[in-house]
Amino acid sequence: MQFGTFTWPNDPEIFRMKFTRKVKVEPGSGDLWTVNNVARMGRTFECEGVFYGSSAYNSIRALATLHIAGNPARLVHPQWDAATALLSEMEVTEGPGENLLRYKLTFIELPPA
């Protein structure tokens, strides 16, 4: 998997892709309601995994640098269509061993240009 300049040294253990559609639901006549299709929203990508070994902290630092910069980049998963996305959330947990970092990341797809 790859995001911008960062390539995962080992694939995430869990990868979730969520599709969302914004709808407007309003009461109608009698006991019924109406549903209006407002827009398809960008996909949300969530991944969880572990970085381990001597490069674990360097991997987290590289992702943190991309998160802090806040620039959209190309997110590539080997089984899904690539997307331009923004790294919107990042959580890191140390341990239990030395050089073992568990991470959770969330990416939001940007609309096509």
mmCIF file with all atom_site columns, C-alpha atoms in Angstrom, residues 22-86:
data_model
loop_
_atom_site.group_PDB
_atom_site.id
_atom_site.type_symbol
_atom_site.label_atom_id
_atom_site.label_alt_id
_atom_site.label_comp_id
_atom_site.label_asym_id
_atom_site.label_entity_id
_atom_site.label_seq_id
_atom_site.pdbx_PDB_ins_code
_atom_site.Cartn_x
_atom_site.Cartn_y
_atom_site.Cartn_z
_atom_site.occupancy
_atom_site.B_iso_or_equiv
_atom_site.pdbx_formal_charge
_atom_site.auth_seq_id
_atom_site.auth_comp_id
_atom_site.auth_asym_id
_atom_site.auth_atom_id
_atom_site.pdbx_PDB_model_num
ATOM 1  C CA . LYS A 1 22 ? -25.954 12.013 1.492  1.00 0.00 ? 22 LYS A CA 1
ATOM 2  C CA . VAL A 1 23 ? -29.744 11.919 1.407  1.00 0.00 ? 23 VAL A CA 1
ATOM 3  C CA . LYS A 1 24 ? -32.457 14.292 2.566  1.00 0.00 ? 24 LYS A CA 1
ATOM 4  C CA . VAL A 1 25 ? -35.428 12.625 4.277  1.00 0.00 ? 25 VAL A CA 1
ATOM 5  C CA . GLU A 1 26 ? -38.571 14.693 4.854  1.00 0.00 ? 26 GLU A CA 1
ATOM 6  C CA . PRO A 1 27 ? -42.093 13.957 6.004  1.00 0.00 ? 27 PRO A CA 1
ATOM 7  C CA . GLY A 1 28 ? -44.569 13.671 3.154  1.00 0.00 ? 28 GLY A CA 1
ATOM 8  C CA . SER A 1 29 ? -48.316 13.479 2.983  1.00 0.00 ? 29 SER A CA 1
ATOM 9  C CA . GLY A 1 30 ? -50.169 11.127 5.269  1.00 0.00 ? 30 GLY A CA 1
ATOM 10 C CA . ASP A 1 31 ? -47.967 8.536  6.888  1.00 0.00 ? 31 ASP A CA 1
ATOM 11 C CA . LEU A 1 32 ? -45.280 8.640  4.181  1.00 0.00 ? 32 LEU A CA 1
ATOM 12 C CA . TRP A 1 33 ? -41.976 10.409 3.601  1.00 0.00 ? 33 TRP A CA 1
ATOM 13 C CA . THR A 1 34 ? -39.735 11.459 0.733  1.00 0.00 ? 34 THR A CA 1
ATOM 14 C CA . VAL A 1 35 ? -36.099 10.646 0.164  1.00 0.00 ? 35 VAL A CA 1
ATOM 15 C CA . ASN A 1 36 ? -33.959 12.876 -2.053 1.00 0.00 ? 36 ASN A CA 1
ATOM 16 C CA . ASN A 1 37 ? -30.553 11.873 -3.334 1.00 0.00 ? 37 ASN A CA 1
ATOM 17 C CA . VAL A 1 38 ? -28.304 14.846 -2.486 1.00 0.00 ? 38 VAL A CA 1
ATOM 18 C CA . ALA A 1 39 ? -24.837 13.575 -3.405 1.00 0.00 ? 39 ALA A CA 1
ATOM 19 C CA . ARG A 1 40 ? -22.387 10.724 -3.371 1.00 0.00 ? 40 ARG A CA 1
ATOM 20 C CA . MET A 1 41 ? -19.735 11.488 -0.772 1.00 0.00 ? 41 MET A CA 1
ATOM 21 C CA . GLY A 1 42 ? -16.067 10.560 -0.898 1.00 0.00 ? 42 GLY A CA 1
ATOM 22 C CA . ARG A 1 43 ? -15.051 7.155  0.370  1.00 0.00 ? 43 ARG A CA 1
ATOM 23 C CA . THR A 1 44 ? -13.522 6.814  3.807  1.00 0.00 ? 44 THR A CA 1
ATOM 24 C CA . PHE A 1 45 ? -10.565 4.463  4.154  1.00 0.00 ? 45 PHE A CA 1
ATOM 25 C CA . GLU A 1 46 ? -9.525  3.159  7.573  1.00 0.00 ? 46 GLU A CA 1
ATOM 26 C CA . CYS A 1 47 ? -6.531  0.945  8.184  1.00 0.00 ? 47 CYS A CA 1
ATOM 27 C CA . GLU A 1 48 ? -4.971  -0.607 11.255 1.00 0.00 ? 48 GLU A CA 1
ATOM 28 C CA . GLY A 1 49 ? -1.698  -2.380 11.588 1.00 0.00 ? 49 GLY A CA 1
ATOM 29 C CA . VAL A 1 50 ? 1.672   -2.674 13.232 1.00 0.00 ? 50 VAL A CA 1
ATOM 30 C CA . PHE A 1 51 ? 5.103   -1.302 12.424 1.00 0.00 ? 51 PHE A CA 1
ATOM 31 C CA . TYR A 1 52 ? 7.900   -3.245 14.090 1.00 0.00 ? 52 TYR A CA 1
ATOM 32 C CA . GLY A 1 53 ? 11.643  -3.459 14.123 1.00 0.00 ? 53 GLY A CA 1
ATOM 33 C CA . SER A 1 54 ? 14.309  -0.802 13.760 1.00 0.00 ? 54 SER A CA 1
ATOM 34 C CA . SER A 1 55 ? 12.316  1.174  11.133 1.00 0.00 ? 55 SER A CA 1
ATOM 35 C CA . ALA A 1 56 ? 9.037   1.354  13.122 1.00 0.00 ? 56 ALA A CA 1
ATOM 36 C CA . TYR A 1 57 ? 9.526   4.883  14.454 1.00 0.00 ? 57 TYR A CA 1
ATOM 37 C CA . ASN A 1 58 ? 10.787  6.160  11.092 1.00 0.00 ? 58 ASN A CA 1
ATOM 38 C CA . SER A 1 59 ? 7.620   4.827  9.437  1.00 0.00 ? 59 SER A CA 1
ATOM 39 C CA . ILE A 1 60 ? 5.392   6.607  11.963 1.00 0.00 ? 60 ILE A CA 1
ATOM 40 C CA . ARG A 1 61 ? 7.404   9.832  11.637 1.00 0.00 ? 61 ARG A CA 1
ATOM 41 C CA . ALA A 1 62 ? 7.034   9.726  7.834  1.00 0.00 ? 62 ALA A CA 1
ATOM 42 C CA . LEU A 1 63 ? 3.250   9.335  8.114  1.00 0.00 ? 63 LEU A CA 1
ATOM 43 C CA . ALA A 1 64 ? 3.065   12.050 10.786 1.00 0.00 ? 64 ALA A CA 1
ATOM 44 C CA . THR A 1 65 ? 4.923   14.416 8.458  1.00 0.00 ? 65 THR A CA 1
ATOM 45 C CA . LEU A 1 66 ? 2.337   13.757 5.726  1.00 0.00 ? 66 LEU A CA 1
ATOM 46 C CA . HIS A 1 67 ? -0.510  14.268 8.212  1.00 0.00 ? 67 HIS A CA 1
ATOM 47 C CA . ILE A 1 68 ? 0.917   17.547 9.519  1.00 0.00 ? 68 ILE A CA 1
ATOM 48 C CA . ALA A 1 69 ? 1.505   18.850 5.971  1.00 0.00 ? 69 ALA A CA 1
ATOM 49 C CA . GLY A 1 70 ? -2.187  18.273 5.241  1.00 0.00 ? 70 GLY A CA 1
ATOM 50 C CA . ASN A 1 71 ? -1.732  17.818 1.503  1.00 0.00 ? 71 ASN A CA 1
ATOM 51 C CA . PRO A 1 72 ? -3.854  15.425 -0.531 1.00 0.00 ? 72 PRO A CA 1
ATOM 52 C CA . ALA A 1 73 ? -1.937  12.535 -2.073 1.00 0.00 ? 73 ALA A CA 1
ATOM 53 C CA . ARG A 1 74 ? -2.570  9.406  -4.075 1.00 0.00 ? 74 ARG A CA 1
ATOM 54 C CA . LEU A 1 75 ? -3.673  6.436  -1.933 1.00 0.00 ? 75 LEU A CA 1
ATOM 55 C CA . VAL A 1 76 ? -2.929  3.122  -3.630 1.00 0.00 ? 76 VAL A CA 1
ATOM 56 C CA . HIS A 1 77 ? -4.199  -0.248 -2.445 1.00 0.00 ? 77 HIS A CA 1
ATOM 57 C CA . PRO A 1 78 ? -3.237  -3.255 -4.593 1.00 0.00 ? 78 PRO A CA 1
ATOM 58 C CA . GLN A 1 79 ? -6.833  -4.555 -4.815 1.00 0.00 ? 79 GLN A CA 1
ATOM 59 C CA . TRP A 1 80 ? -8.860  -1.317 -5.107 1.00 0.00 ? 80 TRP A CA 1
ATOM 60 C CA . ASP A 1 81 ? -8.951  1.723  -7.350 1.00 0.00 ? 81 ASP A CA 1
ATOM 61 C CA . ALA A 1 82 ? -6.448  4.407  -6.383 1.00 0.00 ? 82 ALA A CA 1
ATOM 62 C CA . ALA A 1 83 ? -7.876  7.629  -4.937 1.00 0.00 ? 83 ALA A CA 1
ATOM 63 C CA . THR A 1 84 ? -6.700  11.124 -4.144 1.00 0.00 ? 84 THR A CA 1
ATOM 64 C CA . ALA A 1 85 ? -7.130  11.348 -0.396 1.00 0.00 ? 85 ALA A CA 1
ATOM 65 C CA . LEU A 1 86 ? -6.302  13.315 2.713  1.00 0.00 ? 86 LEU A CA 1
#
